[in-house]
Amino acid sequence: MAGRDLFSISEEIRRCTLCPLWKGRTLAVPGDGPTGAKIMLIGEAPGANEDREGMPFIGRSGVYLKASLLKVGIDPGAVFITSAVKCHPAKNRTPTLVECGMCRDTYLLSQISLINPLLIILVGGVSVRTLLGTGEMKEMHGKTIVRDGRTYFVLHHPSAAMRFPAIRAMFEKDLVELGKVAAKVLKK
Ligand code: URA
């Protein structure tokens, strides 16, 4: 659509009825952060807290995620934070491939090209699958991937890191690498 900017995309998202997820939402969650952010972070889907407030990563996993970013020198307030899908799936089910593809093609790719970040942090397998197409978290986590001129870094989802000690250990190790990658990218 011509003449779209981040604000108008957010408005479209708030009114979206393209896939069945809209029926279960309270508020859609377009994303939040500076329009000129050098780093973007893409999660899976809004949870119940996010659905209530219309803001991304404001629940327990969001608090943990933002504190983790800060620990490695990334100011979460300077990051544009969003998710693969913008509406909360009932009972926290995983969004389907069709839902993710629809949301990606209609909104997420436009958000990425307007923000034009130097680094995109993908948190969790759903965002990896949505943007990179393939890849097992087992192999992808902690890696920097350059694809079509964009740089991605893959992290486990913070809610998995909070629940499973083995994933938490990988998450914390990968965060240190992310801090180094971000410092390098931001210096450019
Ligand atoms: N998990 C996500 O992926 N996004 C949110 O906004 C909250 C939890």
PDB file of C-alpha atoms and ligand atoms in Angstrom:
ATOM      1  CA  MET A   1       0.000   0.000   0.000  1.00  0.00           C
ATOM      2  CA  ALA A   2       1.437   3.427  -0.932  1.00  0.00           C
ATOM      3  CA  GLY A   3       2.190   6.044   1.695  1.00  0.00           C
ATOM      4  CA  ARG A   4       2.503   3.645   4.601  1.00  0.00           C
ATOM      5  CA  ASP A   5       4.570   4.652   7.599  1.00  0.00           C
ATOM      6  CA  LEU A   6       5.069   2.947  10.952  1.00  0.00           C
ATOM      7  CA  PHE A   7       2.158   4.822  12.453  1.00  0.00           C
ATOM      8  CA  SER A   8      -0.272   3.892   9.683  1.00  0.00           C
ATOM      9  CA  ILE A   9       0.903   0.262   9.807  1.00  0.00           C
ATOM     10  CA  SER A  10       0.180   0.221  13.559  1.00  0.00           C
ATOM     11  CA  GLU A  11      -3.301   1.546  12.833  1.00  0.00           C
ATOM     12  CA  GLU A  12      -3.858  -1.176  10.205  1.00  0.00           C
ATOM     13  CA  ILE A  13      -2.698  -3.808  12.694  1.00  0.00           C
ATOM     14  CA  ARG A  14      -5.092  -2.552  15.369  1.00  0.00           C
ATOM     15  CA  ARG A  15      -8.000  -2.987  12.940  1.00  0.00           C
ATOM     16  CA  CYS A  16      -6.728  -6.177  11.265  1.00  0.00           C
ATOM     17  CA  THR A  17      -9.130  -9.066  10.590  1.00  0.00           C
ATOM     18  CA  LEU A  18      -7.007 -10.944   8.034  1.00  0.00           C
ATOM     19  CA  CYS A  19      -6.572 -14.135  10.056  1.00  0.00           C
ATOM     20  CA  PRO A  20      -8.659 -15.781  12.799  1.00  0.00           C
ATOM     21  CA  LEU A  21      -6.437 -14.465  15.617  1.00  0.00           C
ATOM     22  CA  TRP A  22      -8.276 -11.142  15.679  1.00  0.00           C
ATOM     23  CA  LYS A  23     -11.396 -12.808  17.093  1.00  0.00           C
ATOM     24  CA  GLY A  24      -9.661 -13.665  20.357  1.00  0.00           C
ATOM     25  CA  ARG A  25      -7.734 -10.467  20.928  1.00  0.00           C
ATOM     26  CA  THR A  26      -8.467  -7.586  23.272  1.00  0.00           C
ATOM     27  CA  LEU A  27      -5.856  -5.271  21.740  1.00  0.00           C
ATOM     28  CA  ALA A  28      -3.496  -5.964  18.880  1.00  0.00           C
ATOM     29  CA  VAL A  29       0.177  -5.301  19.654  1.00  0.00           C
ATOM     30  CA  PRO A  30       1.884  -3.591  16.684  1.00  0.00           C
ATOM     31  CA  GLY A  31       5.211  -3.060  18.469  1.00  0.00           C
ATOM     32  CA  ASP A  32       6.999  -0.325  20.347  1.00  0.00           C
ATOM     33  CA  GLY A  33      10.264   1.579  20.094  1.00  0.00           C
ATOM     34  CA  PRO A  34      12.011   4.379  18.245  1.00  0.00           C
ATOM     35  CA  THR A  35      11.215   4.595  14.533  1.00  0.00           C
ATOM     36  CA  GLY A  36      14.933   4.940  13.801  1.00  0.00           C
ATOM     37  CA  ALA A  37      15.976   2.035  16.040  1.00  0.00           C
ATOM     38  CA  LYS A  38      19.270   0.420  15.048  1.00  0.00           C
ATOM     39  CA  ILE A  39      18.159  -2.836  16.647  1.00  0.00           C
ATOM     40  CA  MET A  40      14.840  -4.609  16.238  1.00  0.00           C
ATOM     41  CA  LEU A  41      13.693  -7.553  18.353  1.00  0.00           C
ATOM     42  CA  ILE A  42      11.026  -9.955  17.136  1.00  0.00           C
ATOM     43  CA  GLY A  43       9.273 -12.370  19.463  1.00  0.00           C
ATOM     44  CA  GLU A  44       6.545 -14.935  18.895  1.00  0.00           C
ATOM     45  CA  ALA A  45       3.154 -13.488  19.804  1.00  0.00           C
ATOM     46  CA  PRO A  46       1.668 -11.218  22.462  1.00  0.00           C
ATOM     47  CA  GLY A  47       0.813 -12.909  25.756  1.00  0.00           C
ATOM     48  CA  ALA A  48      -2.158 -12.150  28.003  1.00  0.00           C
ATOM     49  CA  ASN A  49      -0.591  -9.034  29.569  1.00  0.00           C
ATOM     50  CA  GLU A  50       0.385  -7.648  26.189  1.00  0.00           C
ATOM     51  CA  ASP A  51      -3.120  -8.355  24.867  1.00  0.00           C
ATOM     52  CA  ARG A  52      -4.603  -6.317  27.703  1.00  0.00           C
ATOM     53  CA  GLU A  53      -2.278  -3.311  27.272  1.00  0.00           C
ATOM     54  CA  GLY A  54      -1.483  -3.374  23.552  1.00  0.00           C
ATOM     55  CA  MET A  55       2.265  -3.220  24.307  1.00  0.00           C
ATOM     56  CA  PRO A  56       4.936  -5.852  23.587  1.00  0.00           C
ATOM     57  CA  PHE A  57       6.880  -7.814  26.204  1.00  0.00           C
ATOM     58  CA  ILE A  58       5.428  -6.181  29.319  1.00  0.00           C
ATOM     59  CA  GLY A  59       4.785  -9.446  31.197  1.00  0.00           C
ATOM     60  CA  ARG A  60       7.221 -11.563  33.236  1.00  0.00           C
ATOM     61  CA  SER A  61       9.198 -12.793  30.239  1.00  0.00           C
ATOM     62  CA  GLY A  62       9.451  -9.230  28.949  1.00  0.00           C
ATOM     63  CA  VAL A  63      10.854  -7.969  32.245  1.00  0.00           C
ATOM     64  CA  TYR A  64      13.436 -10.761  32.188  1.00  0.00           C
ATOM     65  CA  LEU A  65      14.246 -10.137  28.514  1.00  0.00           C
ATOM     66  CA  LYS A  66      14.752  -6.384  28.975  1.00  0.00           C
ATOM     67  CA  ALA A  67      16.912  -6.871  32.082  1.00  0.00           C
ATOM     68  CA  SER A  68      18.966  -9.426  30.125  1.00  0.00           C
ATOM     69  CA  LEU A  69      19.526  -7.008  27.230  1.00  0.00           C
ATOM     70  CA  LEU A  70      20.597  -4.273  29.648  1.00  0.00           C
ATOM     71  CA  LYS A  71      23.109  -6.636  31.246  1.00  0.00           C
ATOM     72  CA  VAL A  72      24.957  -6.945  27.930  1.00  0.00           C
ATOM     73  CA  GLY A  73      24.858  -3.230  27.124  1.00  0.00           C
ATOM     74  CA  ILE A  74      21.740  -3.079  24.955  1.00  0.00           C
ATOM     75  CA  ASP A  75      19.268  -0.397  26.036  1.00  0.00           C
ATOM     76  CA  PRO A  76      15.833  -1.984  25.520  1.00  0.00           C
ATOM     77  CA  GLY A  77      14.342   1.507  25.179  1.00  0.00           C
ATOM     78  CA  ALA A  78      16.418   1.989  22.024  1.00  0.00           C
ATOM     79  CA  VAL A  79      15.168  -1.265  20.469  1.00  0.00           C
ATOM     80  CA  PHE A  80      12.026  -1.560  18.335  1.00  0.00           C
ATOM     81  CA  ILE A  81      10.259  -4.567  19.866  1.00  0.00           C
ATOM     82  CA  THR A  82       7.531  -6.528  18.128  1.00  0.00           C
ATOM     83  CA  SER A  83       6.426 -10.103  17.456  1.00  0.00           C
ATOM     84  CA  ALA A  84       5.884 -12.411  14.487  1.00  0.00           C
ATOM     85  CA  VAL A  85       2.123 -12.120  14.972  1.00  0.00           C
ATOM     86  CA  LYS A  86       0.455  -9.131  16.534  1.00  0.00           C
ATOM     87  CA  CYS A  87      -2.565 -10.753  18.197  1.00  0.00           C
ATOM     88  CA  HIS A  88      -2.593 -12.988  21.277  1.00  0.00           C
ATOM     89  CA  PRO A  89      -3.384 -16.610  20.355  1.00  0.00           C
ATOM     90  CA  ALA A  90      -6.005 -18.088  22.693  1.00  0.00           C
ATOM     91  CA  LYS A  91      -4.550 -20.332  25.410  1.00  0.00           C
ATOM     92  CA  ASN A  92      -1.079 -19.254  24.281  1.00  0.00           C
ATOM     93  CA  ARG A  93      -1.117 -21.721  21.392  1.00  0.00           C
ATOM     94  CA  THR A  94       1.673 -21.438  18.860  1.00  0.00           C
ATOM     95  CA  PRO A  95       0.609 -19.285  15.905  1.00  0.00           C
ATOM     96  CA  THR A  96       0.220 -21.303  12.713  1.00  0.00           C
ATOM     97  CA  LEU A  97       2.449 -21.005   9.648  1.00  0.00           C
ATOM     98  CA  VAL A  98      -0.406 -19.338   7.791  1.00  0.00           C
ATOM     99  CA  GLU A  99      -0.988 -16.773  10.572  1.00  0.00           C
ATOM    100  CA  CYS A 100       2.735 -16.002  10.787  1.00  0.00           C
ATOM    101  CA  GLY A 101       3.094 -15.753   7.017  1.00  0.00           C
ATOM    102  CA  MET A 102       0.091 -13.454   6.700  1.00  0.00           C
ATOM    103  CA  CYS A 103       1.297 -11.140   9.459  1.00  0.00           C
ATOM    104  CA  ARG A 104       4.853 -11.161   8.092  1.00  0.00           C
ATOM    105  CA  ASP A 105       3.849 -10.368   4.515  1.00  0.00           C
ATOM    106  CA  THR A 106       1.269  -7.743   5.463  1.00  0.00           C
ATOM    107  CA  TYR A 107       3.019  -5.964   8.349  1.00  0.00           C
ATOM    108  CA  LEU A 108       6.336  -7.284   9.657  1.00  0.00           C
ATOM    109  CA  LEU A 109       8.358  -6.982   6.441  1.00  0.00           C
ATOM    110  CA  SER A 110       7.123  -3.408   6.001  1.00  0.00           C
ATOM    111  CA  GLN A 111       8.017  -2.577   9.614  1.00  0.00           C
ATOM    112  CA  ILE A 112      11.508  -3.971   9.031  1.00  0.00           C
ATOM    113  CA  SER A 113      12.065  -2.058   5.815  1.00  0.00           C
ATOM    114  CA  LEU A 114      10.820   1.226   7.306  1.00  0.00           C
ATOM    115  CA  ILE A 115      12.940   0.885  10.455  1.00  0.00           C
ATOM    116  CA  ASN A 116      15.853  -0.531   8.454  1.00  0.00           C
ATOM    117  CA  PRO A 117      17.711  -1.821  11.549  1.00  0.00           C
ATOM    118  CA  LEU A 118      21.367  -2.817  11.549  1.00  0.00           C
ATOM    119  CA  LEU A 119      20.556  -5.893  13.643  1.00  0.00           C
ATOM    120  CA  ILE A 120      17.425  -8.000  14.134  1.00  0.00           C
ATOM    121  CA  ILE A 121      17.249 -10.181  17.237  1.00  0.00           C
ATOM    122  CA  LEU A 122      14.962 -13.164  16.681  1.00  0.00           C
ATOM    123  CA  VAL A 123      13.703 -14.618  19.943  1.00  0.00           C
ATOM    124  CA  GLY A 124      12.291 -18.123  19.763  1.00  0.00           C
ATOM    125  CA  GLY A 125      11.663 -20.632  17.009  1.00  0.00           C
ATOM    126  CA  VAL A 126       8.520 -18.983  15.665  1.00  0.00           C
ATOM    127  CA  SER A 127      10.279 -15.749  14.713  1.00  0.00           C
ATOM    128  CA  VAL A 128      13.191 -17.743  13.247  1.00  0.00           C
ATOM    129  CA  ARG A 129      10.805 -19.845  11.144  1.00  0.00           C
ATOM    130  CA  THR A 130       8.840 -16.756  10.100  1.00  0.00           C
ATOM    131  CA  LEU A 131      11.812 -14.718   8.927  1.00  0.00           C
ATOM    132  CA  LEU A 132      14.467 -17.249   7.989  1.00  0.00           C
ATOM    133  CA  GLY A 133      12.143 -19.987   6.791  1.00  0.00           C
ATOM    134  CA  THR A 134      13.987 -22.911   8.286  1.00  0.00           C
ATOM    135  CA  GLY A 135      16.171 -23.778  11.170  1.00  0.00           C
ATOM    136  CA  GLU A 136      16.068 -25.701  14.383  1.00  0.00           C
ATOM    137  CA  MET A 137      16.679 -23.619  17.494  1.00  0.00           C
ATOM    138  CA  LYS A 138      19.132 -26.345  18.539  1.00  0.00           C
ATOM    139  CA  GLU A 139      21.400 -25.308  15.677  1.00  0.00           C
ATOM    140  CA  MET A 140      20.502 -21.656  15.261  1.00  0.00           C
ATOM    141  CA  HIS A 141      20.650 -20.202  18.780  1.00  0.00           C
ATOM    142  CA  GLY A 142      23.609 -17.954  19.505  1.00  0.00           C
ATOM    143  CA  LYS A 143      24.340 -17.494  15.804  1.00  0.00           C
ATOM    144  CA  THR A 144      24.605 -14.397  13.667  1.00  0.00           C
ATOM    145  CA  ILE A 145      23.005 -14.962  10.291  1.00  0.00           C
ATOM    146  CA  VAL A 146      23.282 -12.619   7.327  1.00  0.00           C
ATOM    147  CA  ARG A 147      20.446 -13.058   4.868  1.00  0.00           C
ATOM    148  CA  ASP A 148      19.455 -10.751   2.003  1.00  0.00           C
ATOM    149  CA  GLY A 149      21.596  -7.934   3.377  1.00  0.00           C
ATOM    150  CA  ARG A 150      20.155  -8.113   6.902  1.00  0.00           C
ATOM    151  CA  THR A 151      21.927  -9.287  10.042  1.00  0.00           C
ATOM    152  CA  TYR A 152      19.988 -11.512  12.457  1.00  0.00           C
ATOM    153  CA  PHE A 153      20.936 -12.902  15.847  1.00  0.00           C
ATOM    154  CA  VAL A 154      19.015 -15.877  17.237  1.00  0.00           C
ATOM    155  CA  LEU A 155      18.148 -16.189  20.924  1.00  0.00           C
ATOM    156  CA  HIS A 156      15.952 -18.664  22.748  1.00  0.00           C
ATOM    157  CA  HIS A 157      12.624 -17.210  23.860  1.00  0.00           C
ATOM    158  CA  PRO A 158      12.902 -15.717  27.375  1.00  0.00           C
ATOM    159  CA  SER A 159       9.827 -17.618  28.583  1.00  0.00           C
ATOM    160  CA  ALA A 160      11.577 -20.913  27.712  1.00  0.00           C
ATOM    161  CA  ALA A 161      14.753 -19.638  29.383  1.00  0.00           C
ATOM    162  CA  MET A 162      12.760 -18.842  32.526  1.00  0.00           C
ATOM    163  CA  ARG A 163      11.159 -22.283  32.579  1.00  0.00           C
ATOM    164  CA  PHE A 164      13.998 -24.629  31.677  1.00  0.00           C
ATOM    165  CA  PRO A 165      17.426 -24.342  33.349  1.00  0.00           C
ATOM    166  CA  ALA A 166      19.219 -25.923  30.371  1.00  0.00           C
ATOM    167  CA  ILE A 167      17.727 -23.338  28.014  1.00  0.00           C
ATOM    168  CA  ARG A 168      18.471 -20.579  30.498  1.00  0.00           C
ATOM    169  CA  ALA A 169      22.141 -21.548  30.472  1.00  0.00           C
ATOM    170  CA  MET A 170      22.221 -21.347  26.648  1.00  0.00           C
ATOM    171  CA  PHE A 171      20.246 -18.080  26.682  1.00  0.00           C
ATOM    172  CA  GLU A 172      22.699 -16.444  29.076  1.00  0.00           C
ATOM    173  CA  LYS A 173      25.716 -17.634  27.117  1.00  0.00           C
ATOM    174  CA  ASP A 174      24.167 -16.462  23.827  1.00  0.00           C
ATOM    175  CA  LEU A 175      23.393 -13.076  25.393  1.00  0.00           C
ATOM    176  CA  VAL A 176      27.091 -12.432  25.940  1.00  0.00           C
ATOM    177  CA  GLU A 177      27.683 -13.106  22.235  1.00  0.00           C
ATOM    178  CA  LEU A 178      24.724 -10.876  21.360  1.00  0.00           C
ATOM    179  CA  GLY A 179      26.260  -8.040  23.391  1.00  0.00           C
ATOM    180  CA  LYS A 180      29.461  -8.332  21.325  1.00  0.00           C
ATOM    181  CA  VAL A 181      27.586  -8.507  18.022  1.00  0.00           C
ATOM    182  CA  ALA A 182      25.457  -5.486  18.943  1.00  0.00           C
ATOM    183  CA  ALA A 183      28.493  -3.444  20.009  1.00  0.00           C
ATOM    184  CA  LYS A 184      30.207  -4.199  16.711  1.00  0.00           C
ATOM    185  CA  VAL A 185      27.160  -3.446  14.597  1.00  0.00           C
ATOM    186  CA  LEU A 186      26.349  -0.201  16.438  1.00  0.00           C
ATOM    187  CA  LYS A 187      29.888   1.085  15.961  1.00  0.00           C
ATOM    188  CA  LYS A 188      29.555   0.945  12.178  1.00  0.00           C
TER     189      LYS A 188
HETATM  190  N1  URA B   1       6.205 -13.116  23.964  1.00  0.00           N
HETATM  191  C1  URA B   1       6.351 -12.542  22.747  1.00  0.00           C
HETATM  192  O1  URA B   1       6.905 -13.172  21.858  1.00  0.00           O
HETATM  193  N2  URA B   1       5.907 -11.299  22.584  1.00  0.00           N
HETATM  194  C2  URA B   1       5.359 -10.578  23.564  1.00  0.00           C
HETATM  195  O2  URA B   1       4.994  -9.423  23.346  1.00  0.00           O
HETATM  196  C3  URA B   1       5.231 -11.201  24.820  1.00  0.00           C
HETATM  197  C4  URA B   1       5.660 -12.463  25.001  1.00  0.00           C
END
